[in-house]
Coordinates of N, CA and C in Angstrom, one line a residue:
M1 N -88.5 2.6 -87.0 CA -87.8 2.6 -85.9 C -88.2 3.7 -85.1
R2 N -89.3 3.5 -83.7 CA -89.7 5.1 -83.2 C -89.0 5.1 -82.9
L3 N -88.9 7.0 -82.3 CA -87.5 7.8 -82.0 C -86.5 7.7 -81.3
E4 N -87.0 6.6 -80.0 CA -86.7 6.0 -78.9 C -85.8 5.2 -79.3
E5 N -86.0 4.4 -79.7 CA -85.3 3.5 -80.3 C -84.2 4.1 -81.5
K6 N -84.7 5.3 -81.9 CA -83.7 6.1 -83.3 C -81.9 6.4 -82.0
Q7 N -83.0 7.0 -81.0 CA -81.9 7.6 -79.8 C -80.9 6.8 -79.5
R8 N -81.6 5.6 -79.3 CA -80.7 4.6 -78.7 C -79.8 4.0 -79.2
V9 N -80.2 3.7 -80.3 CA -79.1 2.9 -81.8 C -78.1 3.9 -82.3
T10 N -78.5 5.6 -82.3 CA -77.4 6.8 -82.9 C -76.8 6.9 -81.7
S11 N -77.1 6.8 -80.3 CA -75.8 6.7 -78.8 C -74.7 5.1 -78.8
E12 N -76.0 4.1 -79.0 CA -74.5 3.1 -79.8 C -73.5 3.2 -80.3
L13 N -74.1 4.0 -81.3 CA -72.3 3.8 -82.7 C -71.9 4.5 -82.5
S14 N -72.5 6.1 -81.6 CA -71.3 6.8 -81.4 C -70.5 6.6 -80.5
A15 N -71.1 5.4 -79.5 CA -69.7 4.9 -78.2 C -68.9 3.9 -79.5
Q16 N -69.6 3.2 -80.3 CA -68.8 2.1 -81.1 C -67.8 3.4 -81.9
L17 N -68.2 4.3 -82.4 CA -67.0 4.7 -83.2 C -66.5 5.4 -82.5
E18 N -66.2 6.1 -81.6 CA -65.7 6.8 -80.6 C -64.7 5.5 -80.2
E19 N -64.6 4.2 -79.3 CA -63.7 3.7 -78.6 C -62.9 3.0 -79.9
N20 N -63.2 2.4 -80.8 CA -62.8 1.7 -81.5 C -61.9 3.1 -82.7
G21 N -60.4 2.7 -82.4 CA -59.2 3.2 -83.8 C -59.4 2.8 -84.9
T22 N -60.2 1.8 -85.0 CA -60.2 1.6 -86.9 C -61.6 1.2 -87.5
I23 N -62.2 2.2 -87.9 CA -63.4 1.6 -88.5 C -63.4 1.6 -90.1
Y24 N -63.9 0.4 -90.9 CA -64.1 0.4 -92.3 C -65.6 0.7 -92.2
L25 N -65.7 1.1 -93.8 CA -67.1 1.6 -93.9 C -67.4 0.8 -95.3
T26 N -68.0 -0.4 -95.2 CA -68.4 -1.0 -96.8 C -69.3 -1.4 -97.0
D27 N -69.7 -2.0 -98.3 CA -70.6 -1.7 -99.2 C -70.7 -3.9 -99.1
F28 N -71.7 -4.1 -98.9 CA -72.2 -5.3 -98.8 C -72.7 -5.7 -99.9
T29 N -73.6 -5.2 -100.9 CA -74.1 -5.3 -101.6 C -73.7 -7.4 -102.9
G30 N -74.4 -8.6 -103.0 CA -73.8 -8.7 -103.4 C -73.8 -10.5 -102.5
L31 N -73.8 -9.8 -101.1 CA -73.6 -10.8 -100.6 C -74.6 -11.6 -99.9
N32 N -74.8 -13.2 -100.3 CA -76.3 -13.7 -99.2 C -76.2 -13.9 -97.6
V33 N -76.8 -14.2 -97.5 CA -76.6 -14.6 -95.8 C -75.9 -15.4 -95.3
K34 N -75.8 -16.0 -96.4 CA -74.6 -17.2 -95.7 C -73.5 -16.9 -95.6
A35 N -72.8 -15.8 -96.3 CA -71.6 -15.7 -96.9 C -71.4 -14.6 -95.9
V36 N -72.4 -13.3 -95.5 CA -72.2 -12.5 -94.4 C -72.3 -13.2 -92.8
T37 N -72.7 -14.3 -92.8 CA -72.9 -14.9 -91.7 C -71.0 -15.7 -91.8
E38 N -70.5 -15.9 -92.2 CA -69.5 -17.1 -92.6 C -68.4 -15.6 -92.0
F39 N -68.2 -14.2 -93.1 CA -68.2 -12.7 -92.4 C -67.7 -12.5 -91.4
R40 N -68.9 -13.0 -91.1 CA -69.2 -12.1 -89.6 C -68.3 -13.3 -88.8
A41 N -68.3 -14.3 -88.8 CA -68.0 -15.3 -87.9 C -66.4 -15.5 -88.4
L42 N -65.7 -14.8 -89.0 CA -64.0 -14.2 -89.4 C -63.6 -13.5 -88.6
L43 N -65.0 -12.1 -88.4 CA -64.1 -10.7 -87.8 C -64.1 -11.3 -86.4
R44 N -65.4 -11.9 -85.7 CA -65.6 -12.4 -84.9 C -64.4 -13.7 -84.1
E45 N -64.0 -14.4 -84.8 CA -62.4 -15.1 -84.3 C -61.4 -14.3 -84.5
Q46 N -60.8 -12.5 -85.2 CA -60.0 -12.0 -85.2 C -60.5 -10.9 -84.1
G47 N -61.5 -11.2 -83.0 CA -61.7 -10.4 -82.2 C -62.1 -8.7 -82.5
L48 N -62.8 -8.8 -83.7 CA -63.2 -7.6 -84.4 C -64.7 -7.5 -85.0
G49 N -64.9 -6.6 -84.6 CA -66.6 -6.2 -84.8 C -67.5 -6.2 -86.0
Y50 N -68.4 -6.0 -86.6 CA -69.3 -5.6 -88.1 C -70.7 -5.1 -87.6
R51 N -70.9 -4.3 -88.1 CA -72.7 -3.8 -87.8 C -72.7 -3.8 -88.9
V52 N -74.0 -3.9 -89.2 CA -74.8 -3.4 -90.7 C -75.9 -1.8 -90.2
V53 N -75.3 -0.9 -90.4 CA -76.2 0.7 -90.3 C -77.1 1.5 -91.1
K54 N -78.0 2.1 -90.5 CA -78.6 2.9 -91.3 C -77.8 4.2 -91.7
N55 N -77.7 5.0 -93.2 CA -76.9 6.2 -93.3 C -77.5 7.5 -92.4
T56 N -78.7 7.4 -92.2 CA -79.1 8.3 -91.8 C -78.8 8.7 -90.4
L57 N -78.7 7.3 -89.4 CA -78.1 7.1 -87.8 C -76.7 7.0 -87.7
M58 N -76.0 6.9 -88.8 CA -74.9 6.8 -88.8 C -74.5 8.3 -88.8
K59 N -75.3 8.8 -90.2 CA -74.5 10.5 -90.1 C -75.0 11.2 -88.6
R60 N -75.9 10.6 -87.9 CA -76.4 11.3 -87.1 C -74.9 11.2 -85.7
A61 N -74.6 9.8 -85.8 CA -73.9 9.5 -84.5 C -73.0 10.2 -85.1
L62 N -72.2 10.3 -86.2 CA -71.1 11.1 -86.2 C -71.0 12.4 -85.9
E63 N -72.3 13.2 -86.3 CA -72.1 14.7 -85.9 C -71.2 15.1 -84.8
D64 N -71.2 14.8 -83.2 CA -70.4 15.3 -82.4 C -68.8 14.5 -81.9
L65 N -68.9 13.5 -83.5 CA -67.2 13.1 -82.7 C -66.2 13.8 -83.5
D66 N -65.1 13.9 -83.4 CA -63.7 14.0 -84.2 C -63.5 13.0 -85.6
L67 N -64.3 12.7 -85.8 CA -63.7 12.2 -87.2 C -64.0 12.9 -88.4
P68 N -63.4 12.1 -89.8 CA -63.3 13.1 -91.0 C -65.0 12.5 -91.2
D69 N -65.2 13.5 -92.0 CA -67.0 13.7 -92.6 C -66.6 12.3 -93.9
L70 N -67.7 11.5 -93.4 CA -68.0 10.3 -94.2 C -69.2 10.9 -94.7
S71 N -70.0 11.3 -94.8 CA -71.0 11.8 -95.7 C -71.3 10.9 -96.7
A72 N -70.1 11.8 -97.3 CA -70.2 11.2 -99.1 C -70.1 9.6 -99.3
H73 N -70.1 8.6 -98.2 CA -69.6 7.3 -98.5 C -70.6 7.2 -98.1
L74 N -71.7 7.3 -97.3 CA -72.9 6.6 -96.9 C -74.3 6.8 -97.8
S75 N -73.6 5.8 -98.5 CA -75.2 5.7 -99.2 C -75.3 4.0 -99.7
G76 N -76.6 3.6 -100.4 CA -76.8 2.0 -100.2 C -76.1 1.2 -98.9
P77 N -76.0 0.5 -99.4 CA -76.0 -1.0 -98.0 C -74.5 -0.2 -97.4
T78 N -74.8 -0.3 -95.9 CA -73.6 0.3 -95.1 C -73.2 -0.5 -94.1
A79 N -72.2 -1.0 -94.6 CA -71.4 -2.7 -92.6 C -70.3 -1.6 -92.1
L80 N -70.2 -2.2 -90.7 CA -68.8 -0.9 -90.7 C -68.2 -2.6 -89.9
V81 N -66.7 -2.4 -90.1 CA -66.0 -3.6 -89.6 C -64.9 -2.9 -88.4
F82 N -64.9 -3.2 -87.0 CA -64.5 -1.9 -86.5 C -63.7 -2.9 -85.5
S83 N -62.3 -2.2 -84.9 CA -61.1 -3.0 -84.5 C -60.7 -1.9 -83.5
E84 N -60.2 -2.1 -82.2 CA -59.9 -0.9 -81.5 C -58.8 -0.8 -81.2
S85 N -57.8 -1.5 -82.2 CA -56.2 -0.4 -82.2 C -55.8 -0.9 -83.5
D86 N -55.3 -2.6 -84.0 CA -54.8 -3.4 -85.5 C -55.9 -2.7 -86.5
P87 N -55.2 -2.1 -87.2 CA -55.5 -2.0 -89.0 C -55.6 -3.0 -90.0
V88 N -54.0 -3.7 -89.8 CA -53.8 -4.5 -90.2 C -55.1 -5.9 -90.0
A89 N -55.1 -6.1 -88.9 CA -55.9 -7.3 -89.1 C -57.6 -7.4 -90.1
P90 N -58.2 -6.4 -89.4 CA -60.1 -6.2 -90.3 C -59.5 -5.7 -91.7
A91 N -58.4 -5.5 -91.9 CA -57.7 -5.4 -93.6 C -57.2 -6.6 -94.2
K92 N -56.9 -7.5 -93.9 CA -56.2 -8.7 -94.2 C -57.8 -9.7 -94.4
V93 N -58.5 -9.2 -93.2 CA -59.5 -10.1 -93.2 C -60.8 -10.1 -94.2
L94 N -61.1 -8.6 -94.8 CA -61.7 -7.9 -95.7 C -61.3 -8.2 -96.8
K95 N -59.7 -8.1 -97.2 CA -59.5 -8.9 -98.6 C -59.2 -10.4 -99.0
E96 N -58.9 -11.1 -97.6 CA -59.2 -12.2 -97.9 C -60.5 -13.2 -98.7
F97 N -61.4 -12.2 -97.7 CA -62.8 -13.0 -97.8 C -63.2 -12.5 -99.5
A98 N -62.9 -10.9 -99.8 CA -63.8 -10.7 -100.7 C -62.8 -11.6 -101.8
K99 N -61.4 -12.0 -102.0 CA -61.0 -12.4 -103.1 C -62.0 -13.9 -103.3
A100 N -62.9 -14.2 -102.5 CA -63.5 -15.6 -102.0 C -64.3 -15.5 -102.2
H101 N -65.0 -14.1 -102.5 CA -66.6 -14.0 -102.5 C -66.8 -12.6 -103.8
D102 N -66.0 -13.0 -105.4 CA -66.4 -12.2 -106.0 C -66.3 -10.3 -105.9
D103 N -64.8 -10.3 -104.6 CA -64.3 -8.4 -104.4 C -65.7 -8.3 -103.7
R104 N -66.8 -9.5 -103.1 CA -67.1 -8.6 -101.8 C -66.9 -9.0 -100.7
P105 N -67.6 -7.6 -99.5 CA -67.6 -6.7 -99.5 C -67.0 -5.7 -99.8
V106 N -67.1 -4.4 -100.4 CA -66.3 -3.6 -101.1 C -66.2 -2.4 -100.3
V107 N -64.9 -1.9 -99.8 CA -64.7 -1.0 -98.6 C -64.9 0.4 -98.9
K108 N -65.9 1.2 -98.8 CA -66.1 2.4 -99.3 C -65.2 3.3 -98.5
V109 N -64.4 3.6 -97.3 CA -63.5 4.3 -96.7 C -63.1 3.9 -95.2
G110 N -62.0 4.0 -95.4 CA -61.6 3.6 -93.7 C -61.4 4.5 -92.9
V111 N -61.6 4.4 -91.4 CA -60.7 5.3 -90.8 C -59.8 5.1 -89.3
I112 N -58.6 4.9 -89.4 CA -57.4 4.8 -88.9 C -57.2 5.9 -87.9
D113 N -56.9 5.7 -86.6 CA -56.9 6.5 -85.6 C -57.5 7.9 -86.5
R114 N -58.6 8.4 -86.3 CA -59.3 9.3 -86.6 C -58.7 9.9 -88.1
V115 N -57.7 9.5 -88.4 CA -57.6 9.9 -90.5 C -58.2 9.4 -91.6
A116 N -58.8 9.4 -92.4 CA -60.2 8.9 -93.2 C -58.6 8.1 -94.3
A117 N -58.9 6.6 -94.8 CA -58.1 6.0 -95.7 C -59.0 5.9 -96.7
T118 N -58.3 5.8 -98.1 CA -59.2 5.3 -99.0 C -59.1 4.0 -99.0
P119 N -60.1 3.3 -100.0 CA -59.8 1.8 -100.4 C -58.2 1.3 -100.6
D120 N -57.8 2.1 -101.3 CA -56.2 1.3 -101.8 C -55.8 1.2 -100.3
D121 N -55.5 2.3 -99.2 CA -54.6 2.4 -98.5 C -55.1 1.4 -97.7
V122 N -56.7 0.6 -97.4 CA -56.6 -0.5 -97.2 C -56.1 -1.5 -97.7
G123 N -56.3 -1.5 -98.7 CA -55.6 -2.6 -99.5 C -54.3 -2.9 -99.4
R124 N -53.6 -1.4 -99.3 CA -51.8 -1.8 -98.5 C -51.8 -2.6 -97.5
L125 N -52.4 -2.3 -96.5 CA -52.7 -2.4 -94.8 C -52.4 -3.6 -94.6
A126 N -53.2 -4.4 -96.4 CA -53.6 -5.6 -96.5 C -52.5 -7.0 -96.6
D127 N -51.7 -6.1 -97.2 CA -50.3 -6.9 -97.9 C -49.3 -6.4 -96.7
I128 N -49.7 -6.3 -95.6 CA -48.5 -5.7 -95.1 C -48.3 -7.4 -94.0
P129 N -47.2 -7.8 -93.8 CA -46.4 -9.5 -93.4 C -47.5 -9.0 -91.9
P130 N -47.9 -10.3 -91.7 CA -48.3 -10.9 -89.7 C -47.2 -9.6 -88.9
R131 N -47.9 -9.7 -87.9 CA -47.4 -8.6 -86.5 C -45.8 -9.8 -86.7
E132 N -46.2 -11.3 -86.2 CA -45.5 -12.3 -86.3 C -43.8 -11.9 -86.4
I133 N -44.5 -11.7 -88.4 CA -42.9 -12.3 -89.0 C -42.7 -10.9 -89.0
L134 N -43.1 -9.2 -89.0 CA -42.3 -8.4 -88.7 C -41.5 -8.5 -87.4
L135 N -42.1 -8.9 -86.4 CA -41.5 -8.9 -84.7 C -40.0 -9.7 -85.5
G136 N -40.4 -11.1 -86.0 CA -39.6 -12.1 -85.5 C -38.1 -11.6 -87.4
G137 N -38.6 -10.5 -88.2 CA -37.3 -9.5 -88.9 C -36.9 -8.6 -88.1
I138 N -37.1 -7.8 -87.1 CA -36.8 -7.2 -86.3 C -35.4 -8.2 -85.5
A139 N -36.4 -8.9 -84.7 CA -35.4 -9.8 -83.5 C -34.1 -10.1 -84.7
G140 N -34.4 -11.0 -85.8 CA -33.2 -11.2 -86.6 C -32.4 -10.5 -86.6
G141 N -32.6 -8.9 -87.2 CA -31.8 -8.3 -87.9 C -31.3 -7.7 -86.1
L142 N -31.7 -7.7 -85.1 CA -31.2 -7.1 -83.6 C -29.7 -8.6 -83.4
T143 N -30.5 -9.5 -83.7 CA -29.6 -10.9 -83.4 C -28.1 -10.6 -83.9
A144 N -28.4 -10.1 -85.6 CA -27.2 -10.6 -86.0 C -26.0 -9.2 -86.0
T145 N -27.4 -8.4 -86.1 CA -26.1 -7.2 -85.3 C -25.7 -7.4 -83.9
V146 N -25.5 -8.1 -82.8 CA -25.2 -8.0 -81.7 C -24.2 -9.4 -82.5
G147 N -24.8 -10.5 -83.0 CA -23.7 -11.3 -83.3 C -22.1 -11.1 -84.5
G148 N -23.1 -9.3 -84.6 CA -21.5 -9.1 -85.5 C -20.7 -8.7 -84.4
I149 N -21.3 -7.7 -83.5 CA -20.1 -6.7 -82.7 C -20.2 -7.9 -81.7
A150 N -20.3 -9.1 -81.2 CA -19.3 -9.8 -80.5 C -18.5 -10.7 -81.2
G151 N -18.6 -11.2 -82.6 CA -17.4 -11.5 -83.1 C -16.5 -10.6 -83.5
A152 N -16.8 -9.2 -83.7 CA -15.9 -8.5 -83.6 C -14.6 -8.1 -82.8
L153 N -15.2 -8.4 -81.2 CA -14.7 -8.2 -79.8 C -14.0 -9.2 -79.4
A154 N -14.5 -10.4 -79.9 CA -13.7 -12.0 -79.8 C -12.4 -11.4 -80.8
A155 N -13.1 -11.3 -82.2 CA -11.7 -11.0 -83.0 C -10.6 -10.2 -82.4
L156 N -11.0 -8.9 -81.8 CA -10.3 -8.2 -81.3 C -9.3 -8.9 -79.9
I157 N -9.8 -9.7 -79.6 CA -9.3 -10.2 -78.2 C -8.0 -11.3 -78.4
R158 N -8.8 -11.7 -79.3 CA -7.7 -12.8 -80.2 C -6.5 -11.9 -80.8
D159 N -6.9 -11.1 -81.4 CA -5.6 -9.9 -82.0 C -4.2 -9.8 -81.0
I160 N -5.2 -9.5 -79.7 CA -4.6 -8.8 -78.6 C -3.8 -10.3 -77.8
A161 N -4.2 -11.2 -77.5 CA -3.6 -12.4 -77.4 C -2.5 -13.2 -78.4
D162 N -3.0 -12.6 -79.1 CA -1.4 -12.9 -80.3 C -0.8 -12.4 -80.1
M163 N -0.5 -10.8 -79.7 CA 0.3 -9.8 -80.1 C 1.0 -10.0 -78.9
I164 N 0.1 -10.6 -77.5 CA 0.9 -10.7 -76.4 C 1.6 -12.0 -76.4
E165 N 1.2 -12.8 -77.1 CA 1.9 -14.4 -77.0 C 3.4 -14.2 -78.1
Q166 N 2.7 -13.3 -78.8 CA 4.1 -12.7 -79.7 C 5.4 -12.3 -79.2
V167 N 4.9 -10.8 -78.7 CA 5.9 -10.1 -77.4 C 6.9 -11.2 -76.2
G168 N 5.9 -11.9 -76.3 CA 6.5 -13.0 -75.0 C 7.3 -14.5 -75.9
K169 N 7.1 -14.7 -76.8 CA 8.1 -15.0 -77.8 C 9.0 -14.7 -77.9
K170 N 9.2 -13.5 -78.1 CA 10.2 -12.6 -78.9 C 11.2 -12.2 -77.6
N171 N 10.4 -12.2 -76.4 CA 11.0 -11.5 -75.0 C 12.2 -12.8 -75.2
Q172 N 11.7 -14.3 -75.1 CA 12.1 -15.0 -74.5 C 13.6 -15.3 -75.3
S173 N 13.1 -15.0 -76.6 CA 14.2 -15.8 -77.5 C 15.5 -14.9 -77.6
A174 N 15.1 -13.7 -76.7 CA 16.7 -12.5 -76.9 C 16.4 -12.6 -75.1

């Protein structure tokens, strides 16, 4: 690469790192072209980015950014998986794909909201239920709570009505 090309790639990479809240550095060693193409397609379906980077250019791109020091993880083949906001979606794609492809790609490190995440952290994120299921659980809990309150109020009104009826019967008999 010529110097101008390196500078252009470095500035593009800096911009991508700056605008994405979730970044996972992966090692794709052992994946053939077909598998990498399949992996890219899975990421694209989820609205996620993927980019193979040269480690030296990545180090330069990280110099002026407020991100954790990732230089210890910049050896060997490195590819980045990007997400603007959701750290769970790329973790799930990585875990599911790796499960079907001999544990490849391997997560080297993650950066979530400018905080470093270990490969174990990324694995735990992948185990979180989908957003829809979590929201459903919250909605179910709120519905149950509201239903309980409504039942308690209905019982209170029924008890008051019963008391009024008993007082009315007592007054009629007297």
